[in-house]
Structure formats: C-alpha cells, structure tokens
Short mmCIF file of C-alpha atoms in Angstrom, two decimals:
data_model
loop_
_atom_site.label_atom_id
_atom_site.label_comp_id
_atom_site.label_asym_id
_atom_site.label_seq_id
_atom_site.Cartn_x
_atom_site.Cartn_y
_atom_site.Cartn_z
CA MET A 17 101.14 104.92 93.52
CA ALA A 18 100.18 102.02 91.29
CA ASN A 19 96.91 99.78 92.32
CA ILE A 20 98.64 96.35 93.10
CA GLU A 21 96.15 93.25 93.66
CA ILE A 22 97.45 89.74 94.61
CA GLY A 23 94.82 86.99 93.85
CA LEU A 24 95.20 83.86 96.07
CA LEU A 25 91.59 82.43 96.16
CA GLY A 26 91.68 80.02 92.99
CA GLU A 27 94.34 80.63 90.70
CA PHE A 28 97.26 82.98 91.71
CA SER A 29 97.41 86.28 89.94
CA LEU A 30 99.12 89.65 90.36
CA ARG A 31 97.30 92.69 88.66
CA VAL A 32 98.71 96.35 88.55
CA ASP A 33 96.38 98.71 87.57
CA GLY A 34 93.61 95.99 86.47
CA MET A 35 96.66 94.59 84.15
CA ARG A 36 97.42 90.95 84.99
CA ILE A 37 101.25 90.28 85.23
CA ALA A 38 102.61 86.98 84.63
CA LEU A 39 105.18 85.71 86.75
CA PRO A 40 107.68 82.72 86.62
CA PRO A 41 106.45 80.10 89.15
CA GLN A 42 109.08 80.66 91.94
CA LEU A 43 108.14 84.32 92.06
CA CYS A 44 104.61 83.37 92.19
CA GLN A 45 105.56 81.13 95.34
CA ILE A 46 107.61 84.15 96.95
CA VAL A 47 104.77 86.65 96.44
CA ALA A 48 102.08 83.94 97.68
CA LEU A 49 104.39 83.17 100.79
CA VAL A 50 104.86 86.84 101.95
CA ALA A 51 101.08 87.80 101.12
CA LEU A 52 99.86 85.01 103.28
CA SER A 53 102.41 85.69 106.25
CA ARG A 54 101.73 89.57 106.04
CA ASN A 55 101.33 89.45 110.04
CA ARG A 56 104.38 87.73 110.81
CA CYS A 57 106.89 89.09 108.21
CA LEU A 58 109.01 86.12 107.13
CA SER A 59 112.54 86.54 106.92
CA ARG A 60 114.33 86.12 103.58
CA ASP A 61 115.80 82.96 104.80
CA GLU A 62 112.52 81.30 106.08
CA ILE A 63 111.20 82.07 102.32
CA ALA A 64 114.20 80.50 100.80
CA THR A 65 114.20 77.23 102.85
CA GLU A 66 110.28 76.73 102.18
CA ILE A 67 110.65 77.13 98.30
CA TRP A 68 114.14 75.50 98.08
CA GLY A 69 114.33 73.29 101.13
CA GLU A 70 116.05 70.37 98.73
CA LEU A 71 119.18 72.69 98.51
CA SER A 72 121.72 73.48 100.71
CA ASP A 73 121.17 76.99 102.71
CA GLU A 74 123.78 78.76 100.48
CA SER A 75 122.21 77.83 97.01
CA ALA A 76 118.56 78.40 98.41
CA LYS A 77 119.65 81.97 99.58
CA ARG A 78 121.40 82.89 96.35
CA ASN A 79 118.21 81.60 94.57
CA MET A 80 116.21 84.08 96.73
CA ARG A 81 118.42 86.86 95.90
CA VAL A 82 118.33 86.16 92.11
CA CYS A 83 114.43 86.02 92.11
CA LEU A 84 114.18 89.06 94.14
CA SER A 85 116.62 91.11 91.52
CA HIS A 86 114.55 89.57 88.83
CA PHE A 87 111.26 90.57 90.20
CA LYS A 88 112.54 94.29 90.70
CA LYS A 89 114.14 94.72 87.16
CA ASP A 90 111.78 92.79 84.95
CA PHE A 91 108.19 93.13 86.38
CA LEU A 92 108.26 95.97 88.94
CA GLU A 93 110.43 98.84 87.43
CA LYS A 94 109.07 97.61 83.90
CA ASN A 95 105.56 98.68 85.15
CA GLY A 96 107.12 101.87 86.64
CA ILE A 97 106.95 100.32 90.45
CA PRO A 98 109.61 100.85 92.78
CA LEU A 99 110.41 97.59 95.08
CA SER A 100 109.60 99.84 98.13
CA GLU A 101 105.87 100.24 96.94
CA PHE A 102 105.56 96.40 96.77
CA PHE A 103 107.84 94.69 99.36
CA ILE A 104 109.17 96.35 102.68
CA ARG A 105 112.38 95.24 103.90
CA ASP A 106 113.13 95.00 107.66
CA GLY A 107 116.77 93.91 108.04
CA ASN A 108 116.49 90.22 106.92
CA ARG A 109 112.46 90.29 107.10
CA ILE A 110 110.20 91.21 104.15
CA PHE A 111 106.42 92.09 103.79
CA LEU A 112 104.04 93.78 101.88
CA HIS A 113 103.43 97.30 101.60
CA ASP A 114 100.09 98.18 103.21
CA ASN A 115 98.76 99.36 99.86
CA VAL A 116 98.94 96.02 98.02
CA ILE A 117 95.45 94.47 98.22
CA VAL A 118 95.24 90.61 98.96
CA ASP A 119 91.98 88.96 98.13
CA VAL A 120 92.45 86.58 101.42
CA GLU A 121 92.59 89.42 103.64
CA VAL A 122 89.44 91.32 101.77
CA PHE A 123 87.65 87.91 102.26
CA SER A 124 88.76 87.20 105.78
CA ARG A 125 87.77 91.08 106.59
CA ASN A 126 84.32 90.84 105.32
CA VAL A 127 83.54 87.37 107.12
CA LEU A 128 84.65 88.91 110.35
CA MET A 129 82.71 92.15 109.88
CA GLY A 130 79.71 90.09 108.47
CA THR A 131 79.73 87.86 111.88
CA GLU A 132 79.56 90.89 114.01
CA SER A 133 77.47 93.26 112.01
CA SER A 134 73.70 93.74 111.51
CA ASN A 135 74.25 94.10 107.87
CA LYS A 136 75.33 90.42 108.06
CA ARG A 137 73.56 89.24 104.73
CA GLU A 138 75.51 91.88 102.34
CA LEU A 139 78.99 91.74 103.82
CA LEU A 140 79.01 87.94 103.72
CA ALA A 141 77.61 87.85 100.28
CA ASP A 142 80.59 89.90 99.36
CA ALA A 143 82.87 87.82 101.02
CA VAL A 144 81.45 84.65 99.13
CA ALA A 145 81.88 86.79 95.76
CA VAL A 146 85.89 87.29 96.52
CA TYR A 147 85.89 83.44 97.22
CA LYS A 148 86.63 82.48 93.35
CA GLY A 149 88.04 78.97 94.57
CA ASP A 150 90.11 77.21 97.12
CA LEU A 151 93.43 78.78 97.97
CA LEU A 152 96.08 78.32 95.28
CA LEU A 153 93.93 75.54 93.97
CA THR A 154 96.22 73.85 91.70
CA TRP A 155 99.30 74.21 93.93
CA GLY A 156 100.29 71.22 96.30
CA PHE A 157 103.09 72.70 98.77
CA GLU A 158 102.77 71.63 102.34
CA TRP A 159 102.70 75.21 103.63
CA ILE A 160 99.25 75.87 101.76
CA TYR A 161 97.17 72.84 103.21
CA PHE A 162 96.35 74.24 106.69
CA GLU A 163 95.37 77.89 105.15
CA ARG A 164 93.46 76.60 102.55
CA HIS A 165 91.38 74.22 104.90
CA ARG A 166 90.76 77.35 107.17
CA LEU A 167 89.66 79.51 104.38
CA ASN A 168 87.34 76.83 103.07
CA THR A 169 85.73 76.13 106.40
CA MET A 170 85.13 79.98 106.63
CA TYR A 171 83.57 80.07 103.10
CA MET A 172 81.25 77.07 104.15
CA GLU A 173 80.30 78.82 107.26
CA CYS A 174 79.30 81.80 105.27
CA LEU A 175 77.34 80.12 102.65
CA ALA A 176 75.47 78.07 105.66
CA ILE A 177 74.71 81.16 107.40
CA LEU A 178 73.10 82.92 104.02
CA PHE A 179 71.19 79.54 103.26
CA GLU A 180 69.69 79.52 106.84
CA VAL A 181 68.80 83.37 106.67
CA ALA A 182 67.30 82.90 103.08
CA LEU A 183 65.08 79.92 104.22
CA THR A 184 63.97 82.17 107.45
CA HIS A 185 62.75 85.05 105.32
CA ASP A 186 61.17 82.61 102.47
CA GLU A 187 63.66 83.93 99.95
CA TYR A 188 63.65 80.75 97.75
CA HIS A 189 65.64 82.19 94.74
CA SER A 190 68.50 83.22 97.36
CA ALA A 191 68.13 79.85 99.26
CA ILE A 192 68.50 77.66 95.94
CA ASN A 193 71.61 79.73 95.05
CA TRP A 194 73.45 79.22 98.49
CA GLY A 195 72.13 75.81 98.70
CA ASN A 196 73.55 74.82 95.25
CA LEU A 197 77.12 76.52 96.46
CA LEU A 198 76.90 74.41 99.48
CA LEU A 199 76.24 71.19 97.62
CA LYS A 200 78.98 72.13 95.15
CA GLU A 201 81.40 72.20 98.35
CA ASP A 202 79.78 69.04 99.91
CA PRO A 203 77.63 67.04 97.53
CA TYR A 204 77.09 64.31 100.33
CA ASP A 205 75.18 66.85 102.87
CA GLU A 206 71.85 65.27 103.50
CA ALA A 207 70.71 68.26 105.56
CA VAL A 208 71.21 70.81 102.93
CA THR A 209 69.82 68.36 100.38
CA ALA A 210 66.50 67.86 102.45
CA LYS A 211 65.82 71.54 102.81
CA LEU A 212 66.91 72.49 98.97
CA MET A 213 64.37 69.69 97.91
CA LYS A 214 61.85 71.29 100.11
CA VAL A 215 62.55 74.86 98.59
CA LEU A 216 62.37 73.68 94.97
CA HIS A 217 59.10 71.68 95.97
CA CYS A 218 57.48 75.00 97.19
CA GLN A 219 58.53 76.72 94.30
CA GLY A 220 56.96 74.10 91.95
CA ARG A 221 59.95 72.43 90.84
CA ARG A 222 59.13 69.13 91.75
CA VAL A 223 61.22 67.11 89.02
CA LYS A 224 64.35 69.40 90.19
CA ALA A 225 63.56 68.12 93.66
CA ILE A 226 63.40 64.61 92.63
CA GLU A 227 66.74 64.74 90.63
CA LEU A 228 68.36 66.11 93.56
CA PHE A 229 67.52 63.26 95.64
CA ARG A 230 68.17 60.59 93.04
CA GLY A 231 71.56 62.30 92.75
CA LEU A 232 72.40 62.05 96.38
CA SER A 233 71.17 58.47 96.55
CA ASP A 234 73.20 57.39 93.51
CA ARG A 235 76.44 59.01 95.22
CA LEU A 236 75.81 57.39 98.44
CA ARG A 237 75.30 54.00 97.09
CA HIS A 238 78.30 54.18 94.71
CA ASP A 239 80.65 55.69 97.34
CA TYR A 240 79.63 54.35 100.48
CA GLY A 241 77.29 51.66 100.13
CA ILE A 242 74.48 53.30 102.08
CA ALA A 243 70.94 54.89 101.49
CA PRO A 244 69.94 58.57 102.29
CA SER A 245 68.75 59.24 105.60
CA ALA A 246 65.28 59.24 107.16
CA GLN A 247 65.31 63.22 106.70
CA VAL A 248 65.78 62.99 103.23
CA ARG A 249 63.91 60.09 102.21
CA SER A 250 60.85 61.60 104.37
CA GLN A 251 61.27 64.73 102.13
CA PHE A 252 61.42 62.84 98.90
CA GLU A 253 58.36 61.09 99.79
CA ALA A 254 56.51 64.23 100.50
CA VAL A 255 57.70 65.44 97.21
CA SER A 256 57.05 62.39 95.06
CA THR A 257 53.66 61.93 96.19
CA ASP A 258 52.42 65.25 95.47
CA ARG A 259 51.14 65.42 91.96
CA SER A 260 50.16 69.20 92.07
CA SER A 261 53.39 70.36 90.38
CA LEU A 262 55.05 68.46 87.56
CA SER A 263 57.49 71.05 86.44
#
C-alpha cells in the first residue's frame, strides 16, 4: 500500500511515497474538505454544495461525479493507487482511508498528547514542527475560517507553554526561539516582548533587546496611537541603563 500524505497546514499538498502530486483546484478542495471532515463523513451532496453552491443541485452533483472520476483515473490509478485506498464510500458518504496521513491530525494528536504527558516539551515541539503555516493559508473559503482559527489558537498555546517552560529552566536559546515564534504570530504581545527582552539582556544581547522594544513601540504608535505598557517600559529602562553589555 502506498504512503499517502495530505498537507493542509500552510499550502495544500498531496504526496504519494514522498512524491508531490499536483491536482486541479477543485480536486484540492474536495480532498481538503474530506480530510478536515474525517470524523463526520460528509456526503457527496454536502461536498458538492460546499464547493459549487452557486450552481443548481444537479450541476453541482454532476461536477462532483466528474471530479471524482478524473481523480480516480488521472491521478490515483496513474500512480498505482486504487480509489478504495484513498476514499472509502459508504452509500452517499465519503471519507478517507485510515492509512491516509493528514498533517492536521498529526498536529492535533501531538498537542493533545503533549498536554497530558510528562514528555510535554518533546511532543509539543513536534506539534510546532508540523505546523507549517495557518490552515490552507491562501484559501478564502468560509468553511476554512473556524478551523483555521482553532488550529492557530492551539499552535499559539503550544508556543506559550514551550516559552514558559524554557524560561523556567533558564534555557535561553530555546526561550528566544519560542518567543520569536510567538511574536511572529502576534507582534503586539507586550508580555512576551518584555520577557524576551529580559532573556536577551541576560544573554548579553542588549542591543537586540533594545531593537525589540523600539520595534514594538513603533508598531503600537503607528497602528494604535499608544505607547508600550509599563511592564515593557520598565524592562526597557533596565536594559538601556545597563552598560555592562554592548553587544
């Protein structure tokens, strides 16, 4: 049986035994919808309506039939994969074969295991590594938005836990890595900025800590017309008045 992987975090991808398979846009949507709905098994009609909702029911269903036939003949069978090893049909319902790997499921499983395991850091770091970007980053369909937000929230929570654990253990290199990833997601996070400034200062990277403060200050002033919080200003004063490190 072929190794089939579906990537939904960041850009859509379909790989068979490590080789990327390019699909037409509407086939990508079908595969993504089925992959995201694995636990509730969408009907073919529901998928057709979601993708071709502006068409009549009959036209939408016809498009669905044509796309699945095209997928079977020109993509699966061409790569030696029976349709039954990818999609399972149960009456009018369609769902993924259990052996098909979906990165969203790998990410979610690592997050769940990480929050309940003593091996928290390794599992959460694995989850972060799987998260290549927000769900189907360049797609603007309504059915994506809720799940995109939910997964991004999980990702941010992972980063926050890893950041705090690294701070607790004085693991400055790791703390800087997790802190930078947090600020990449939310560049206005003043609590993270203050803590990251302190870590950089402790590492002797005073100039970098000051640059971090000035970047936040400029964003807040330009976008919201406000100054940084007292917590951030206090950390800036501690860094800027310490002349022991000029790196």
